[in-house]
mmCIF file of C-alpha atoms in Angstrom:
data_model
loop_
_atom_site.group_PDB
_atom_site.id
_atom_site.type_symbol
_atom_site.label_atom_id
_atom_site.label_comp_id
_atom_site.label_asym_id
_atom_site.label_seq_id
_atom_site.Cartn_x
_atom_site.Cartn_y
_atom_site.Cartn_z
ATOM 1 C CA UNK A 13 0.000 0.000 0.000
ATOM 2 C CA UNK A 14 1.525 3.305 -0.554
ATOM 3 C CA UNK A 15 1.788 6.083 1.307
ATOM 4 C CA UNK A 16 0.261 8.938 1.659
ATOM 5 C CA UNK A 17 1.963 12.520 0.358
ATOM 6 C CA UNK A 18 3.310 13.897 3.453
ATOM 7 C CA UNK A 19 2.840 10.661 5.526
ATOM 8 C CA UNK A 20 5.895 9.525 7.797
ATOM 9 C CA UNK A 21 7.057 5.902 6.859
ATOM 10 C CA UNK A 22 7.789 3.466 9.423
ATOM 11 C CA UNK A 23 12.191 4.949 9.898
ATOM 12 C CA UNK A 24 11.038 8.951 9.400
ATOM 13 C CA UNK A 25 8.458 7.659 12.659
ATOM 14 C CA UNK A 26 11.865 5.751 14.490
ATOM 15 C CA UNK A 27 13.417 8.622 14.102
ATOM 16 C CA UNK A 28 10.976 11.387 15.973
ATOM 17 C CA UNK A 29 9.977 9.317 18.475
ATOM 18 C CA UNK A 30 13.665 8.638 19.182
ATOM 19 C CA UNK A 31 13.971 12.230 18.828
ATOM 20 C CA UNK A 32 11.621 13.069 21.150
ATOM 21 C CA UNK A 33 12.758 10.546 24.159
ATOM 22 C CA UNK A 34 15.746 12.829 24.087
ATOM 23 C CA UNK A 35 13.770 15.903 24.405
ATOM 24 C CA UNK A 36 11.609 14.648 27.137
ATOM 25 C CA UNK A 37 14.711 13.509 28.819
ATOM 26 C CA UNK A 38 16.296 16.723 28.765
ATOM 27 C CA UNK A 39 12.831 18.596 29.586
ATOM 28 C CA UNK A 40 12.300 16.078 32.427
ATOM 29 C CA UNK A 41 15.634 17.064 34.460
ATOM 30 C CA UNK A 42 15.117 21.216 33.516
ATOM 31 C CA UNK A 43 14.843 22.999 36.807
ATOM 32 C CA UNK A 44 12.333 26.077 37.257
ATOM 33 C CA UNK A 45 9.055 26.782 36.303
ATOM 34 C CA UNK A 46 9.656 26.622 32.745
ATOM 35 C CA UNK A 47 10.731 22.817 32.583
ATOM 36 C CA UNK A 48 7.808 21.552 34.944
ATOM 37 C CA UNK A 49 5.269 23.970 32.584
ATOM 38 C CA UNK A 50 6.735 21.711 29.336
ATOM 39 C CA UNK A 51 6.534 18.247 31.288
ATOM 40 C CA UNK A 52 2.731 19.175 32.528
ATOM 41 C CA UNK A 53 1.821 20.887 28.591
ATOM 42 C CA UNK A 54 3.180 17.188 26.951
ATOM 43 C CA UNK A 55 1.334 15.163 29.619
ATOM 44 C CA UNK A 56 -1.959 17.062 29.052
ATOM 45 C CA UNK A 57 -1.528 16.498 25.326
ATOM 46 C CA UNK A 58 -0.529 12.923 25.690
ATOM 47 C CA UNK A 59 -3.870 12.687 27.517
ATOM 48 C CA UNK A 60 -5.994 14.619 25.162
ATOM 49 C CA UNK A 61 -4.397 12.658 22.010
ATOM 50 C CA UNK A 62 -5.238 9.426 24.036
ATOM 51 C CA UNK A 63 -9.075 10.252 24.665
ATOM 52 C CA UNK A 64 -9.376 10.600 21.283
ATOM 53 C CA UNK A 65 -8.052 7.895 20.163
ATOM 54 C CA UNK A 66 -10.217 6.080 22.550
ATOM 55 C CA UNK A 67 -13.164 8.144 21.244
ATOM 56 C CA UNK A 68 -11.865 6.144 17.480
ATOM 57 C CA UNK A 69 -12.124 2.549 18.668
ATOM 58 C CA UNK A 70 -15.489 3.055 20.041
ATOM 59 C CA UNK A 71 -16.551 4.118 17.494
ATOM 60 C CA UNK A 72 -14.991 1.206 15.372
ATOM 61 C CA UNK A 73 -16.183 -1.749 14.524
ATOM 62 C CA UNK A 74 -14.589 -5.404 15.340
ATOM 63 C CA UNK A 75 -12.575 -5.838 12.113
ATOM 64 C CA UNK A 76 -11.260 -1.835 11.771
ATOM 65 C CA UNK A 77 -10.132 -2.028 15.689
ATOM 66 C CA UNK A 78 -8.147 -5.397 15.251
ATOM 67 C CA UNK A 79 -6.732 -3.590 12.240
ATOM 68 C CA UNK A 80 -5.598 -0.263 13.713
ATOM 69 C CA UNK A 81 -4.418 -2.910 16.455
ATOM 70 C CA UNK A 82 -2.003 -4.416 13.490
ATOM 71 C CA UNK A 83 -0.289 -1.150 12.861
ATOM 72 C CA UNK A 84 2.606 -0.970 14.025
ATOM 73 C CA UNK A 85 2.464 2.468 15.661
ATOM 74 C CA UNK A 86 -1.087 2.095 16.682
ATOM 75 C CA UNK A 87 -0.873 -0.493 18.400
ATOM 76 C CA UNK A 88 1.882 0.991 20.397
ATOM 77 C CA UNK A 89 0.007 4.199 20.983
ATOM 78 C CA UNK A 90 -3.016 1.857 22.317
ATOM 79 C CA UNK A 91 -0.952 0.049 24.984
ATOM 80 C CA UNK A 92 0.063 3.206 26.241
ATOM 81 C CA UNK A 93 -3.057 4.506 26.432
ATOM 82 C CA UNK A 94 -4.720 1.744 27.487
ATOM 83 C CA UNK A 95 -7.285 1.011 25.498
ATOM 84 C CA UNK A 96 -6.290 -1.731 23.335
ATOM 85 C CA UNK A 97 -8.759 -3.700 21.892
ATOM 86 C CA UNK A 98 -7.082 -6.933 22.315
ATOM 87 C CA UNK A 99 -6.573 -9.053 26.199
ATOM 88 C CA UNK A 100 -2.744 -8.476 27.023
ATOM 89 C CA UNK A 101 -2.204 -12.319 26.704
ATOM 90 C CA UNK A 102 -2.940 -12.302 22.982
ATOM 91 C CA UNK A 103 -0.713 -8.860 22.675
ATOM 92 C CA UNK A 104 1.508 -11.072 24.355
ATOM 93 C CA UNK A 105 1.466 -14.119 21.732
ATOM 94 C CA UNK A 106 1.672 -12.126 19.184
ATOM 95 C CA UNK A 107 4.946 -10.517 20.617
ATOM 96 C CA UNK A 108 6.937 -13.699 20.570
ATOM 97 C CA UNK A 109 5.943 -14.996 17.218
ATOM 98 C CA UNK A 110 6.928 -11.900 15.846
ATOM 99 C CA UNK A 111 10.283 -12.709 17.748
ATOM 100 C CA UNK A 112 10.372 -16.180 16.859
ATOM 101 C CA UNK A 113 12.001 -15.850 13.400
ATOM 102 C CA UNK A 114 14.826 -14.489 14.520
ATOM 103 C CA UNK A 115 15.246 -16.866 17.453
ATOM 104 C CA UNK A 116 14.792 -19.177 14.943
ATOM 105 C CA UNK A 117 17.612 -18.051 12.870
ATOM 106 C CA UNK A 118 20.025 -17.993 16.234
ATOM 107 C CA UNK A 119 19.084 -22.132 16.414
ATOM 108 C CA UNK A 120 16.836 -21.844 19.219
ATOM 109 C CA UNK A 121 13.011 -21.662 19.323
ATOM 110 C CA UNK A 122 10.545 -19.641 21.268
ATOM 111 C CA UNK A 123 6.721 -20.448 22.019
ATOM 112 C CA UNK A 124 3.921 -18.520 23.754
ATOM 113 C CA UNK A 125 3.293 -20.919 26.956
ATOM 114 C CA UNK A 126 0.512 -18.542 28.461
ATOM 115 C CA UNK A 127 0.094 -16.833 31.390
ATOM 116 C CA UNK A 128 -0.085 -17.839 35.268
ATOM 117 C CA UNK A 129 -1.943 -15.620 37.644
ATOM 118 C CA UNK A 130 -0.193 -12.494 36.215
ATOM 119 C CA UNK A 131 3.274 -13.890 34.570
ATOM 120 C CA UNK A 132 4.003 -14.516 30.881
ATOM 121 C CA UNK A 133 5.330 -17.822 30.359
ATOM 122 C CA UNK A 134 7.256 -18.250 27.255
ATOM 123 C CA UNK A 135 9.059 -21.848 26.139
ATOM 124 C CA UNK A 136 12.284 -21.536 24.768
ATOM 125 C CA UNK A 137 14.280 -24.176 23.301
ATOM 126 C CA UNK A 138 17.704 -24.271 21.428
ATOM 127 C CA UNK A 139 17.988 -26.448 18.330
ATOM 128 C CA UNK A 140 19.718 -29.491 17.351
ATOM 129 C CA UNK A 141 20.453 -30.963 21.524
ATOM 130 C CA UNK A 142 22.657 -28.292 21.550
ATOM 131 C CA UNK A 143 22.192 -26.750 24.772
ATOM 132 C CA UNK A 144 21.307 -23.657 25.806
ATOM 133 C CA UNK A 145 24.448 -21.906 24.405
ATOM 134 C CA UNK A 146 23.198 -21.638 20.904
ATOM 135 C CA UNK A 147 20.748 -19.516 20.592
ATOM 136 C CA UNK A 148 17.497 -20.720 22.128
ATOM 137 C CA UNK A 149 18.313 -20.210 25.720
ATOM 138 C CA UNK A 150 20.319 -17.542 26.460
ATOM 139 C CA UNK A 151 20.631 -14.574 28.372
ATOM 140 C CA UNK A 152 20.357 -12.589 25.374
ATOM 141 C CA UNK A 153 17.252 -14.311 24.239
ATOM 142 C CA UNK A 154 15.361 -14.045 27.015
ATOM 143 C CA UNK A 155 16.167 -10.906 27.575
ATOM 144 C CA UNK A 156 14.959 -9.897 24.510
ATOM 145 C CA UNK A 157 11.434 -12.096 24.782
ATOM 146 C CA UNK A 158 10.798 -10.364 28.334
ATOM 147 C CA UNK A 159 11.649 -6.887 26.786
ATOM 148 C CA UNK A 160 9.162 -7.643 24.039
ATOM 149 C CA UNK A 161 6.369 -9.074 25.727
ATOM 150 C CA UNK A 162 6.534 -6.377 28.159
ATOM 151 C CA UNK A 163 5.612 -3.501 25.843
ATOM 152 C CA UNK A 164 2.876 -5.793 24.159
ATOM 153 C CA UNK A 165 1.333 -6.423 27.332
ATOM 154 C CA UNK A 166 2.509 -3.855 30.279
ATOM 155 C CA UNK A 167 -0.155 -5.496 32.035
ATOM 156 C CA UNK A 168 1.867 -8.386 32.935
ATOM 157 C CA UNK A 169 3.824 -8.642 36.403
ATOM 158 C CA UNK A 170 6.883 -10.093 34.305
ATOM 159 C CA UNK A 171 8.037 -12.954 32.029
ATOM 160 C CA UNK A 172 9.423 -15.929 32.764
ATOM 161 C CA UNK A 173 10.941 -19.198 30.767
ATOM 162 C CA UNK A 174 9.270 -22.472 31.520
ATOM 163 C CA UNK A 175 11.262 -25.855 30.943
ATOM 164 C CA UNK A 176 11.762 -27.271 27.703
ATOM 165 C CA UNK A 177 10.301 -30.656 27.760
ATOM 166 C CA UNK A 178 12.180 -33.616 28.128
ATOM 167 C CA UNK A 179 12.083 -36.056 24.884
ATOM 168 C CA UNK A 180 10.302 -38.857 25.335
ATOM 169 C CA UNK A 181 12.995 -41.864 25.990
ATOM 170 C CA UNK A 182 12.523 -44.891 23.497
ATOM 171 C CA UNK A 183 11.415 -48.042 25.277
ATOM 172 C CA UNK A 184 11.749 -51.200 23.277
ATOM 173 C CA UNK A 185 8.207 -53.073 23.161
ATOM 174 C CA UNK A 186 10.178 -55.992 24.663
ATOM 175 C CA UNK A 187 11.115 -54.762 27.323
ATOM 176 C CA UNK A 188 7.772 -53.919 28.350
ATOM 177 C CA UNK A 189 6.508 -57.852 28.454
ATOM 178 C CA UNK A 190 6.316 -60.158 30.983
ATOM 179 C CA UNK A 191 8.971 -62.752 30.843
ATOM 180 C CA UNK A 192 6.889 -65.084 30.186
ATOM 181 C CA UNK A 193 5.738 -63.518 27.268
ATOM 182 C CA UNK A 194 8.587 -63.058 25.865
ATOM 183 C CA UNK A 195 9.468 -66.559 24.746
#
């Protein structure tokens, strides 16, 4: 789909909004009146922005939410307003199969294990009986899955790796009869 004349794509956005994390840093840790009046003006625009992008999805119907939901930015603004459309869990899901490619590529594997009281679970495995040096389960990784299912779904308390399962061990059918059976 193209864009629109004077639309931002997706690096002109990257760059503002990293743009603007430095100005609200700087405006953040200005003394006097002057700083504090800038803090409280972009708060009370945030918030005014937010309600009406609230006043949007209910307005929407089930198929245009879930796809302002799929954009990118959106979907980012709607988590920090609170108001997306979707239950964090699914935000969640989403987050680490949009991850799992490149875990993928690293010769691990990540899964969406759900949630427990308030706690992502996520599976991760590392390819090939490797261990968890290469790629599925390390630091790095996780670090990366927590990071990412965290600003899906603020909501949660945290994230946390659940066991990979053990292979099932190969029994022999013999083995498994009776002696007497067996002759």
């Amino acid at each position: 789909m193209a864009e629109a004349v004077g639309r931002l794509d997706g690096p002109a956005v990257e760059a503002r909004l990293a743009r603007l994390d430095t100005l609200l840093e700087g405006l953040e840790t200005a003394q006097g009146p002057a700083g504090r009046s800038a803090v409280e003006a972009v708060r009370l625009l945030i918030e005014v922005y937010g309600e009406a992008l609230a006043r949007v999805l209910d307005r929407a119907d089930a198929p245009l939410a879930a796809s302002l939901a799929d954009d990118e930015l959106l979907d980012h603004l709607l988590v920090l307003h609170d108001i997306h459309p979707e239950a964090p869990e699914r935000r969640a899901a989403r987050a680490v199969e949009r991850l799992r490619p490149a875990v993928r590529e690293r010769g691990g594997d990540v899964e969406w294990a759900g949630t427990e009281g308030e706690v992502g679970r996520v599976r991760l495995a590392s390819g090939g009986g490797c261990g968890s040096g290469c790629g599925g389960g390390t630091t790095e990784v996780t670090d990366a899955v927590r990071e990412a299912v965290l600003a899906a779904a603020p909501e949660l308390a945290g994230v946390e790796p659940v066991a990979e399962a053990p292979a099932p061990a190969f029994v022999p059918l013999d083995s498994l009869r009776r002696p007497q059976e067996a002759r």
